[in-house]
Amino acid sequence: MPFEELATGDPPADSSASPLVDIVVLHGLFESTLDTLTEASTGIVWIRDLFLPHSPQPRILTYDYDRHALLRPGTGIVDPLLSLATTFLGELVAERALAHAFNRPIVFLCHGFGGLLLKRALALSHSRLGKSTERLRSIYVSTYAILFVGTPHQGIPETALRFAHDPEYAGLSQLMISLLVGSEMLNEVADQFMPIMKQYRVFNFWEELQSEVDGTMTFLVDRDSAAPYWPDTEQCGIRATHLGMMKSRTSGYTVIREALTRYIREAPTTIKTRWCNEKKFLDAEHRRQAEELLKPQFELGSTMNGDAEHTSEYYLVSHCSSIQFTGRKQQAQELKENFGRLVSSPNQQTWGKHKIVVVYGLGGSGKTQFCLKYAEENRANYWGVFWIDASTRENAEFGFSKLGEVAGKGSSFLAGKHWLSQCHKPWLLMIDNADDPEMEISDFFPIDGSGHILITSRNPRAKHYATAGEMHFRGMDPEEGISLLLNSAYTQNGSNHRDQQQEQLARSLGAELGYLALALSQAGATIRRNIYTLEQYLRVYLGYRDRLLPKSMSISINDTNPITTWEIPFQKIERHVSVKNKDAVDLMHLLAFLHFDGIHESIFRSSASNSGDRDITEVVYPDIILSSSKRSEVAQARLRQALGVLTDHSLIDFDPDTRSYSQHPVVHRWARDRLDQEEQVSSLNRTVGLLARSISPYPEASGRAFRRALVPHMESCLQKLENYAPSFPSTAGSANSIERFAWVYAESGLWKKAKTLQERVIKFRMKYLGRKHEDTIRATYSLGQTYWNLFDLKSTIEVQRQVIAARRWIWPSWFAYYVDPPWMPDFISYYSALSDLTLALWLAGKRDISKVIGTRACAGLLKLLGPDDPTTLNAMFNLARTLLHLREWDRAHDLLIPVLRKRKKLFGPNHPDTLMTRNELGVLYSRKVVLGEEHAYTLWSVNDLSKVLCERGKGLEAAKMLEDIIPVVTRTLGDEHVGMTMTKGNLAKAYVHAGRWIEAEQMLPQILKSTPTDHPDWVRIISGYVLVQMQLQKWHDAERNCMKVLELFRRKRVLAKENPRVIVIAEQLAHIYLATGRPNESETLRAEFSAMHTGFAAKLYIVVPEGVGK
């Protein structure tokens, strides 16, 4: 009998004073109940012999379970803790019912693992709400107090496992592995118990004496694990070893005895009240269940058909599901039901309310494969299916930027996200590998729309994002898992290996693997490769797993099973001496630092083609990389052979559709974590060098897609560098590599990331090479370009001045040194730097200086390079733009026409530089096509088109166009960006042309606030503001703004008295004087400004910095 009644006290005469209470004792894994309670030297069972005579006479029950079965590996039990908890709960309910004690209060006394068993049983009891199972809920209701004696709430250390190891077993059982700190089993038990714990009185005890394990003294369960900080709980240490904690001669005996006595007295009143409340709760629950049954049931047959026909236009998923994927049919049907009916025309009730399902669980449990399979089977029901890698925030944002690029909205995170937000057709968004607990996953939910979002995560807290259900993936169903294992091991003939012996072997192995899909598949691949037979595999596996456990500090305990299945074939590859196996090992070490997905052979080929690159020379590459640099067919075959070894052993996967390789994220971590610190740093440096060499020092437009695909791999390397060498770069070669990474980030529009890397490179080179070294100047020049694209004008001008100052002292040859004095340099690099400064000064509104510098740059480059060189064309374009805004129309036109003609010839009609030139002459459509609707330069063209419409008297049309792009500018550039100032300024101008004076008046103060007073267009904006106020007859406000400008002129003389802008302000003020009956003041003003026109010229000067934002 599992339950044994140690003693039953006779009921006292006054039963109300001393009611009966059940004390239930649960033992741990290392001793039976009697051994746990018995003092070996005296044979005293303290709870029976010492406690009972002095207690309020409770009934004492002990529960014995087969602890040896839990310690023995290969028993085939899927979830031993749940199985045992289910049995314990059922037997305890039956025992109490037969004793007519169904409602009697319970106090539990648990030692070690017995506490985990109880926590799982109480959570199970709490969940039983159905009419046929609610009797099991009685244990949850009747429990008053729990004494946890040495219970490993947070797990045991690896050394404690050796205490339980029996030499007759091949290794440790899966249950023992699950007791290690951080295991999913412990986390799951904690998550289930914590919500109901407040219902009970809890007392935690910890051991104060260490136990001997293989000659070493250690705590089997340390204090932090046995007595974690829980609010409103009692704690006490016991001066004993783990096995001695519940003996009569320990210091804890007195404390335990007192607590039991106190709980016995307090329990009856509390439990009686709790049962009254429970009856009310169950009555309400029964009514709710009855109402649910009366609701009309949804037709599952039409779950995914929706109310309209859908055309699948987009399927942007980087890989397909595995051909070996099997099972999870019940969950697949549940997912369809959770998502429910597709709506192609969402109404106000459904718009913006995404249906979100979260699939969470252990790595290797098949979450991603399950979602991929769902997407493939249901793609016809969705207008678009999209996959986002959320392993890092940077990767997720990059994924959305690719969506924006495909949609023609611009290659930015917000553009891609907004595209889905505005889509009225049904879409499915898979956010995969969202494991980082610090990452806010909701940042990647489209704001509007009515789509389906499927999230996969190892983080159980991700389930809080679910709005349409959550799915906890553990191991597979045992029968499905056995089929997967045998099919993986014996390919198409798995069904022929389902005899009783083979099935039992597969069941034993599957249980130890936790029935994790990834581990089962990998084990099957090892058997298929004849590395070990099915009969041998379990024994070998247990030995490997035991040897891996000392490394559990670097490897998550939850990943131990799948990692062991990879370690077996990989060590076989390492031991087998051959060129291809050695190459495979070296490649695995490189792949560990790339991103785990989208690994193309072209990375290795491009790196090989740049093998003569002298800038990246410090890294010692493995033979496989050095060989591939020869670019021969033999070398390429050697690379493919090495990749083939890894693919054949299922260590990497090959996708024939994309011709790329990938790794499971857990494999990726394992391949890195199995290396020691020195090996990790060495492999990381090799991988950084490999990527840097694949980036040509002379990049061509045709390679842009390839370089953009490198971004996730660069991001992976940079994250590891932050961990291993946070002060990188530390050598000239690594600085060159990081510089090339910055080139790719800049080319991809990721300017902030490029800026961070460029600043690191410059800091290193300034220190070791000096300010005037060519490499330092080149990096500084690139940083200036980045500042420009970030519209940080102050920093742009400062950096460009540094470049010019350095160029004065860097001559291209010794001959130039003698010919050109430092105060009058005359060489290409110097004039190129002047051209860049021309552009920055134009944007900053310093156009007179920009004109002078630009003229000199053009003259120098025309002399040295001629009129057809791209560098000369760039300088001519920069000068022309300045001249345009200085109203030197003819000269600007004479420069722009040849620049446009020659850029078309050199680069083609749709190259960004060609489009830039055409923009000054008027263009919009091409920019939308080439750059995307939300690209900054496209928005710029919209602004320029609005000016044309205003001049043609189409103010309403211009206003509508600009109002439409205001949200786009907010997403793309931000509210504080100068591009927003430009757009709002042009919108205010359009309002004026449309006669919408009130809207113009509301907008102009915002523009004035963001425009510096020393900017030349500040006066123009004030003039436009005054014009609006005059139209609204707000004479006092208009006069105050005019005086503000004139006082600034009189005090600082920032503009000449004859300047047209000053004259217009003076004319406006004179008109205000006349309108308010002050003709004398008007005449005085005209006398001061003799250049004023006779009569008021209502010129429209409401223009925001014309260069701003471009």
Coordinates of C-alpha atoms in Angstrom, one line a residue, residues 590-1079:
L590 CA 33.4 29.5 -38.2
L591 CA 29.7 28.9 -38.6
A592 CA 29.3 29.2 -34.8
F593 CA 29.9 33.0 -35.1
L594 CA 27.9 33.7 -38.2
H595 CA 24.2 34.1 -37.9
F596 CA 22.5 30.7 -37.7
D597 CA 20.4 31.3 -40.9
G598 CA 21.1 32.4 -44.5
I599 CA 24.7 31.1 -44.7
H600 CA 25.5 31.2 -48.4
E601 CA 28.5 29.6 -50.2
S602 CA 29.0 33.0 -51.8
I603 CA 30.4 34.3 -48.5
F604 CA 33.3 31.9 -48.9
R605 CA 33.7 32.5 -52.6
S606 CA 33.7 36.3 -52.2
S607 CA 36.2 36.0 -49.4
A608 CA 38.4 33.8 -51.6
S609 CA 38.2 36.3 -54.5
N610 CA 39.6 39.0 -52.2
S611 CA 42.3 36.7 -50.7
G612 CA 45.0 39.1 -51.9
D613 CA 43.5 41.9 -49.8
R614 CA 46.4 43.3 -47.8
D615 CA 44.2 45.2 -45.4
I616 CA 42.9 42.0 -43.8
T617 CA 46.0 39.9 -43.1
E618 CA 46.5 39.4 -39.4
V619 CA 44.2 36.4 -39.0
V620 CA 45.5 32.9 -39.4
Y621 CA 42.8 31.1 -41.4
P622 CA 42.2 27.3 -41.3
D623 CA 43.3 25.2 -44.3
I624 CA 39.8 25.0 -45.8
I625 CA 39.7 28.8 -46.1
L626 CA 43.2 29.1 -47.4
S627 CA 42.5 26.4 -50.0
S628 CA 39.3 28.1 -51.2
S629 CA 41.3 31.2 -51.8
K630 CA 42.9 29.4 -54.8
R631 CA 39.5 29.6 -56.5
S632 CA 40.1 26.3 -58.4
E633 CA 37.4 23.7 -58.9
V634 CA 39.4 21.4 -56.6
A635 CA 39.3 24.0 -53.8
Q636 CA 35.5 24.6 -54.3
A637 CA 34.9 20.8 -54.2
R638 CA 36.9 20.6 -51.0
L639 CA 34.6 23.3 -49.4
R640 CA 31.5 21.5 -50.6
Q641 CA 32.8 18.2 -49.2
A642 CA 33.3 19.7 -45.8
L643 CA 29.8 21.2 -45.9
G644 CA 28.6 17.8 -47.0
V645 CA 30.1 16.1 -43.9
L646 CA 28.2 18.5 -41.6
T647 CA 25.0 18.2 -43.6
D648 CA 25.2 14.4 -43.7
H649 CA 25.5 14.3 -39.9
S650 CA 22.5 16.8 -39.6
L651 CA 24.7 19.4 -37.9
I652 CA 23.7 21.9 -40.5
D653 CA 20.8 22.0 -42.9
F654 CA 20.8 22.8 -46.6
D655 CA 17.9 24.6 -48.4
P656 CA 18.1 23.8 -52.1
D657 CA 15.6 26.6 -53.0
T658 CA 17.8 29.4 -51.5
R659 CA 21.1 27.5 -51.9
S660 CA 21.9 28.4 -48.3
Y661 CA 22.8 26.6 -45.1
S662 CA 21.4 27.1 -41.6
Q663 CA 21.7 25.7 -38.1
H664 CA 19.2 25.3 -35.3
P665 CA 19.8 28.1 -32.8
V666 CA 20.6 25.5 -30.1
V667 CA 23.2 23.8 -32.3
H668 CA 24.6 27.3 -33.0
R669 CA 25.1 28.0 -29.3
W670 CA 26.5 24.6 -28.7
A671 CA 29.1 24.8 -31.5
R672 CA 30.4 28.0 -29.8
D673 CA 30.0 27.1 -26.1
R674 CA 32.0 23.8 -26.6
L675 CA 35.1 25.8 -27.3
D676 CA 37.2 27.3 -24.6
Q677 CA 37.7 31.0 -24.2
E678 CA 40.9 31.2 -26.3
E679 CA 39.4 29.0 -29.1
Q680 CA 36.3 31.2 -29.1
V681 CA 38.3 34.4 -29.5
S682 CA 40.4 32.9 -32.3
S683 CA 37.4 31.5 -34.2
L684 CA 35.6 34.8 -33.8
N685 CA 38.5 36.8 -35.3
R686 CA 38.7 34.4 -38.2
T687 CA 35.0 34.8 -38.9
V688 CA 35.2 38.6 -38.7
G689 CA 38.1 38.4 -41.2
L690 CA 36.2 36.0 -43.4
L691 CA 33.3 38.5 -43.6
A692 CA 35.5 41.5 -44.1
R693 CA 37.3 39.9 -47.0
S694 CA 34.0 39.1 -48.6
I695 CA 33.4 42.8 -48.8
S696 CA 35.3 44.3 -51.8
P697 CA 37.3 47.4 -51.1
Y698 CA 35.9 48.7 -54.4
P699 CA 32.2 47.7 -54.0
E700 CA 30.0 47.7 -57.2
A701 CA 26.3 48.3 -57.3
S702 CA 25.7 44.7 -58.6
G703 CA 26.9 43.3 -55.3
R704 CA 24.6 45.4 -53.1
A705 CA 22.1 42.6 -52.5
F706 CA 24.9 40.3 -51.4
R707 CA 26.4 42.8 -49.0
R708 CA 23.0 43.6 -47.5
A709 CA 22.6 39.8 -46.8
L710 CA 25.7 40.0 -44.7
V711 CA 24.1 42.3 -42.2
P712 CA 22.8 39.5 -39.8
H713 CA 26.2 37.8 -39.9
M714 CA 28.0 41.0 -39.1
E715 CA 25.6 41.7 -36.3
S716 CA 26.2 38.3 -34.9
C717 CA 30.0 38.9 -34.9
L718 CA 29.7 42.3 -33.4
Q719 CA 27.6 41.1 -30.5
K720 CA 30.3 38.5 -29.7
L721 CA 33.0 41.1 -30.0
E722 CA 31.1 43.2 -27.4
N723 CA 31.3 40.1 -25.1
Y724 CA 34.9 39.0 -25.7
A725 CA 36.7 42.3 -26.6
P726 CA 34.4 45.3 -25.7
S727 CA 37.2 47.7 -26.6
F728 CA 37.5 46.5 -30.2
P729 CA 39.1 47.2 -32.6
S730 CA 42.5 46.5 -31.1
T731 CA 44.7 45.9 -34.2
A732 CA 45.1 47.6 -37.5
G733 CA 43.6 44.5 -39.3
S734 CA 40.5 44.4 -37.0
A735 CA 40.0 48.2 -37.5
N736 CA 40.0 47.6 -41.3
S737 CA 37.4 44.8 -40.9
I738 CA 35.2 46.9 -38.7
E739 CA 35.5 49.8 -41.2
R740 CA 34.2 47.5 -44.0
F741 CA 31.3 46.4 -41.8
A742 CA 30.5 50.2 -41.4
W743 CA 30.5 50.5 -45.2
V744 CA 27.8 47.8 -45.5
Y745 CA 25.7 49.3 -42.7
A746 CA 25.9 52.7 -44.3
E747 CA 25.0 51.3 -47.8
S748 CA 22.0 49.6 -46.2
G749 CA 20.8 52.8 -44.7
L750 CA 21.6 51.7 -41.1
W751 CA 23.4 55.0 -40.4
K752 CA 23.4 54.9 -36.6
K753 CA 25.1 51.5 -36.6
A754 CA 27.6 52.7 -39.2
K755 CA 28.3 55.8 -37.1
T756 CA 29.1 53.8 -34.0
L757 CA 31.6 51.6 -35.8
Q758 CA 33.2 54.5 -37.7
E759 CA 33.8 56.3 -34.4
R760 CA 35.5 53.2 -32.9
V761 CA 37.8 52.9 -36.0
I762 CA 38.7 56.6 -35.9
K763 CA 39.5 56.5 -32.2
F764 CA 41.8 53.5 -32.7
R765 CA 43.6 55.1 -35.7
M766 CA 43.9 58.5 -34.0
K767 CA 45.7 56.7 -31.2
Y768 CA 48.0 54.5 -33.2
L769 CA 48.3 56.1 -36.6
G770 CA 47.7 59.7 -36.0
R771 CA 45.3 62.3 -37.4
K772 CA 47.1 62.8 -40.7
H773 CA 47.4 59.1 -41.7
E774 CA 45.6 58.3 -44.9
D775 CA 43.6 55.5 -43.2
T776 CA 42.4 57.9 -40.5
I777 CA 41.4 60.6 -43.0
R778 CA 39.5 58.0 -45.0
A779 CA 37.6 56.8 -42.0
T780 CA 36.9 60.5 -40.9
Y781 CA 35.6 61.2 -44.4
S782 CA 33.2 58.3 -44.2
L783 CA 32.0 59.4 -40.8
G784 CA 31.3 62.8 -42.3
Q785 CA 29.1 61.1 -44.9
T786 CA 27.3 59.3 -42.2
Y787 CA 26.7 62.5 -40.2
W788 CA 25.3 64.0 -43.4
N789 CA 22.8 61.2 -43.8
L790 CA 21.8 61.5 -40.2
F791 CA 21.3 65.2 -40.8
D792 CA 23.7 66.1 -38.0
L793 CA 25.0 69.3 -39.8
K794 CA 27.1 70.6 -36.9
S795 CA 29.1 67.3 -36.7
T796 CA 29.2 67.0 -40.5
I797 CA 30.8 70.4 -40.9
E798 CA 33.2 69.8 -38.0
V799 CA 34.4 66.5 -39.4
Q800 CA 34.7 67.8 -42.9
R801 CA 36.9 70.7 -41.7
Q802 CA 39.1 68.1 -40.0
V803 CA 39.4 66.2 -43.3
I804 CA 40.3 69.4 -45.2
A805 CA 42.9 70.4 -42.5
A806 CA 44.5 67.0 -42.7
R807 CA 44.4 67.0 -46.5
R808 CA 46.5 70.2 -46.5
W809 CA 49.4 68.2 -45.2
I810 CA 48.9 65.0 -47.1
W811 CA 50.3 65.2 -50.6
P812 CA 49.7 62.5 -53.2
S813 CA 53.4 62.5 -54.2
W814 CA 56.8 64.1 -53.3
F815 CA 56.5 66.2 -56.5
A816 CA 53.2 67.7 -55.3
Y817 CA 54.9 68.5 -52.0
Y818 CA 57.4 70.8 -53.8
V819 CA 54.9 72.3 -56.3
D820 CA 51.9 73.0 -54.1
P821 CA 52.6 74.9 -50.8
P822 CA 50.5 73.9 -47.7
W823 CA 48.5 77.2 -47.9
M824 CA 47.5 76.5 -51.5
P825 CA 47.0 72.7 -52.0
D826 CA 46.2 71.7 -55.5
F827 CA 45.3 67.9 -55.6
I828 CA 42.2 65.8 -56.0
S829 CA 41.6 64.6 -52.5
Y830 CA 41.7 68.1 -51.1
Y831 CA 39.2 69.4 -53.7
S832 CA 36.9 66.4 -53.0
A833 CA 36.9 67.4 -49.4
L834 CA 36.0 70.9 -50.3
S835 CA 33.1 69.6 -52.4
D836 CA 31.7 67.7 -49.4
L837 CA 31.9 70.8 -47.3
T838 CA 30.1 72.7 -50.0
L839 CA 27.1 70.4 -49.6
A840 CA 27.1 70.6 -45.8
L841 CA 27.3 74.4 -45.7
W842 CA 24.4 74.6 -48.2
L843 CA 22.2 72.5 -46.0
A844 CA 23.2 74.5 -43.0
G845 CA 22.0 77.7 -44.8
K846 CA 25.5 79.2 -45.1
R847 CA 25.1 79.5 -48.8
D848 CA 27.5 82.4 -49.5
I849 CA 30.4 80.5 -48.0
S850 CA 29.2 77.3 -49.7
K851 CA 29.3 79.1 -53.1
V852 CA 32.9 80.3 -52.6
I853 CA 34.2 76.8 -51.5
G854 CA 32.1 75.0 -54.1
T855 CA 33.5 77.2 -56.9
R856 CA 37.0 76.5 -55.9
A857 CA 36.3 72.7 -55.6
C858 CA 34.8 72.6 -59.1
A859 CA 37.6 74.6 -60.7
G860 CA 40.3 72.4 -59.1
L861 CA 38.6 69.1 -60.1
L862 CA 37.8 70.3 -63.6
K863 CA 41.5 71.1 -64.0
L864 CA 42.8 67.8 -62.6
L865 CA 40.1 65.3 -63.6
G866 CA 38.2 66.9 -66.4
P867 CA 34.5 67.4 -66.8
D868 CA 33.5 63.8 -67.2
D869 CA 34.9 62.3 -64.0
P870 CA 32.2 61.3 -61.4
T871 CA 34.0 63.2 -58.7
T872 CA 33.9 66.4 -60.8
L873 CA 30.2 65.8 -61.6
N874 CA 29.5 65.5 -57.9
A875 CA 31.3 68.8 -57.2
M876 CA 29.4 70.5 -60.0
F877 CA 26.1 69.2 -58.7
N878 CA 26.8 70.4 -55.1
L879 CA 27.7 73.9 -56.4
A880 CA 24.6 74.0 -58.6
R881 CA 22.3 73.2 -55.7
T882 CA 23.8 76.1 -53.8
L883 CA 23.4 78.5 -56.7
L884 CA 19.8 77.4 -57.1
H885 CA 19.0 78.6 -53.6
L886 CA 20.9 81.8 -54.1
R887 CA 18.6 82.4 -57.1
E888 CA 21.4 82.3 -59.6
W889 CA 19.1 80.3 -61.9
D890 CA 21.1 80.5 -65.2
R891 CA 24.4 79.5 -63.7
A892 CA 22.8 76.6 -61.8
H893 CA 21.0 75.4 -64.9
D894 CA 24.2 75.4 -66.9
L895 CA 25.8 73.1 -64.4
L896 CA 22.9 70.7 -63.8
I897 CA 22.2 69.9 -67.5
P898 CA 25.7 68.4 -68.2
V899 CA 25.7 66.7 -64.9
L900 CA 22.4 65.0 -65.6
R901 CA 23.4 64.0 -69.1
K902 CA 26.8 62.5 -68.0
R903 CA 25.4 60.7 -65.0
K904 CA 22.8 59.0 -67.1
K905 CA 25.5 57.9 -69.4
L906 CA 27.8 56.7 -66.6
F907 CA 25.3 55.2 -64.1
G908 CA 22.0 54.8 -65.9
P909 CA 18.7 56.7 -65.5
N910 CA 17.7 55.1 -62.2
H911 CA 20.9 55.4 -60.2
P912 CA 20.5 57.4 -57.0
D913 CA 23.0 60.0 -58.2
T914 CA 21.1 60.5 -61.5
L915 CA 17.8 60.8 -59.6
M916 CA 19.4 63.4 -57.3
T917 CA 20.2 65.5 -60.3
R918 CA 16.8 65.0 -61.9
N919 CA 15.2 66.1 -58.6
E920 CA 16.6 69.6 -59.0
L921 CA 15.0 69.6 -62.4
G922 CA 11.8 67.9 -61.2
V923 CA 11.3 64.2 -60.7
L924 CA 9.2 62.0 -58.4
Y925 CA 8.0 58.8 -60.0
S926 CA 11.5 57.2 -60.6
R927 CA 12.4 57.8 -57.0
K928 CA 9.4 55.9 -55.8
V929 CA 10.2 53.0 -58.0
V930 CA 14.0 52.8 -57.2
L931 CA 14.2 54.0 -53.6
G932 CA 10.7 53.3 -52.3
E933 CA 7.8 55.5 -51.3
E934 CA 9.1 56.2 -47.8
H935 CA 12.8 56.8 -48.6
A936 CA 14.0 60.2 -47.4
Y937 CA 14.9 61.3 -51.0
T938 CA 11.4 60.3 -52.2
L939 CA 9.8 62.4 -49.5
W940 CA 12.1 65.3 -50.6
S941 CA 10.8 65.0 -54.1
V942 CA 7.2 65.2 -52.8
N943 CA 8.1 68.4 -51.1
D944 CA 9.5 69.8 -54.3
L945 CA 6.5 68.8 -56.3
S946 CA 4.3 70.6 -53.7
K947 CA 6.2 73.8 -54.5
V948 CA 5.4 73.5 -58.2
L949 CA 1.7 72.9 -57.5
C950 CA 1.6 76.0 -55.3
E951 CA 3.1 78.1 -58.0
R952 CA 0.5 76.7 -60.4
G953 CA -2.3 77.7 -58.0
K954 CA -3.1 74.2 -56.8
G955 CA -2.7 74.8 -53.1
L956 CA -5.4 72.4 -52.0
E957 CA -3.7 69.5 -54.0
A958 CA -0.3 70.4 -52.6
A959 CA -1.7 70.5 -49.0
K960 CA -3.4 67.1 -49.4
M961 CA -0.1 65.6 -50.8
L962 CA 1.9 66.9 -47.9
E963 CA -0.7 66.0 -45.2
D964 CA -0.5 62.4 -46.5
I965 CA 3.3 62.2 -46.0
I966 CA 3.4 63.8 -42.5
P967 CA 2.9 60.4 -40.8
V968 CA 5.5 58.9 -43.1
V969 CA 8.1 61.6 -42.2
T970 CA 7.3 60.9 -38.5
R971 CA 8.0 57.2 -39.0
T972 CA 11.0 57.6 -41.3
L973 CA 12.8 60.6 -39.9
G974 CA 11.1 61.6 -36.6
D975 CA 9.2 64.7 -35.4
E976 CA 12.4 66.5 -34.5
H977 CA 14.2 65.9 -37.8
V978 CA 14.9 68.8 -40.2
G979 CA 13.0 66.9 -42.9
M980 CA 9.9 67.4 -40.8
T981 CA 10.6 71.1 -40.6
M982 CA 10.9 71.2 -44.4
T983 CA 7.6 69.3 -44.8
K984 CA 5.7 71.4 -42.3
G985 CA 7.0 74.6 -43.9
N986 CA 5.9 73.6 -47.4
L987 CA 2.5 72.5 -45.9
A988 CA 2.1 75.9 -44.3
K989 CA 2.9 77.5 -47.7
A990 CA 0.3 75.2 -49.3
Y991 CA -2.3 76.3 -46.7
V992 CA -1.6 79.9 -47.6
H993 CA -2.1 79.2 -51.3
A994 CA -5.3 77.4 -50.5
G995 CA -6.5 80.2 -48.2
R996 CA -6.5 78.0 -45.1
W997 CA -5.1 80.8 -42.9
I998 CA -6.0 79.3 -39.5
E999 CA -4.1 76.0 -40.3
A1000 CA -1.1 78.0 -41.5
E1001 CA -1.1 80.1 -38.4
Q1002 CA -1.1 77.0 -36.2
M1003 CA 1.8 75.4 -38.0
L1004 CA 4.2 78.3 -38.5
P1005 CA 5.2 78.7 -34.8
Q1006 CA 6.4 75.1 -34.8
I1007 CA 8.6 75.8 -37.8
L1008 CA 10.0 79.0 -36.3
K1009 CA 10.9 77.1 -33.1
S1010 CA 13.0 74.6 -35.0
T1011 CA 14.8 77.1 -37.3
P1012 CA 17.9 78.9 -35.8
T1013 CA 17.7 82.7 -36.0
D1014 CA 21.0 82.9 -37.8
H1015 CA 19.6 80.7 -40.6
P1016 CA 18.9 82.9 -43.7
D1017 CA 15.4 81.4 -44.1
W1018 CA 14.4 82.4 -40.6
V1019 CA 13.5 85.9 -41.9
R1020 CA 11.5 84.3 -44.8
I1021 CA 9.5 82.2 -42.3
I1022 CA 8.8 85.3 -40.1
S1023 CA 7.7 87.2 -43.2
G1024 CA 5.2 84.4 -44.1
Y1025 CA 4.0 84.3 -40.5
V1026 CA 3.4 88.1 -40.6
L1027 CA 1.5 87.7 -43.9
V1028 CA -0.9 85.1 -42.3
Q1029 CA -1.5 87.3 -39.3
M1030 CA -2.2 90.2 -41.5
Q1031 CA -4.8 88.2 -43.4
L1032 CA -6.4 87.3 -40.1
Q1033 CA -6.2 91.0 -39.0
K1034 CA -4.1 90.1 -36.0
W1035 CA -2.2 93.5 -36.4
H1036 CA -0.6 93.5 -32.9
D1037 CA 0.9 90.1 -33.3
A1038 CA 2.1 90.8 -36.8
E1039 CA 3.7 94.1 -35.7
R1040 CA 5.5 92.3 -32.9
N1041 CA 7.1 89.8 -35.3
C1042 CA 8.2 92.5 -37.7
M1043 CA 9.9 94.4 -34.9
K1044 CA 11.6 91.3 -33.8
V1045 CA 13.4 91.0 -37.2
L1046 CA 14.2 94.7 -37.5
E1047 CA 15.6 94.9 -34.0
L1048 CA 17.8 91.9 -34.8
F1049 CA 19.0 93.7 -38.0
R1050 CA 19.7 97.0 -36.2
R1051 CA 21.5 95.3 -33.3
K1052 CA 23.6 92.7 -35.1
R1053 CA 23.5 93.8 -38.8
V1054 CA 23.2 90.2 -39.9
L1055 CA 21.8 91.3 -43.3
A1056 CA 22.3 94.4 -45.4
K1057 CA 19.7 97.2 -45.3
E1058 CA 19.1 96.6 -49.0
N1059 CA 18.6 92.9 -48.6
P1060 CA 15.2 91.9 -50.2
R1061 CA 14.2 89.9 -47.1
V1062 CA 14.7 92.9 -44.8
I1063 CA 12.9 95.2 -47.3
V1064 CA 9.8 92.9 -47.4
I1065 CA 9.6 92.9 -43.5
A1066 CA 9.8 96.7 -43.5
E1067 CA 7.1 96.9 -46.2
Q1068 CA 4.9 94.6 -44.1
L1069 CA 5.4 96.7 -41.0
A1070 CA 4.6 99.9 -43.0
H1071 CA 1.4 98.3 -44.2
I1072 CA 0.5 97.4 -40.6
Y1073 CA 1.1 101.1 -39.6
L1074 CA -1.3 102.2 -42.3
A1075 CA -3.9 99.6 -41.5
T1076 CA -3.9 100.7 -37.8
G1077 CA -4.1 104.4 -38.5
R1078 CA -0.5 105.4 -38.0
P1079 CA 0.7 107.0 -41.3

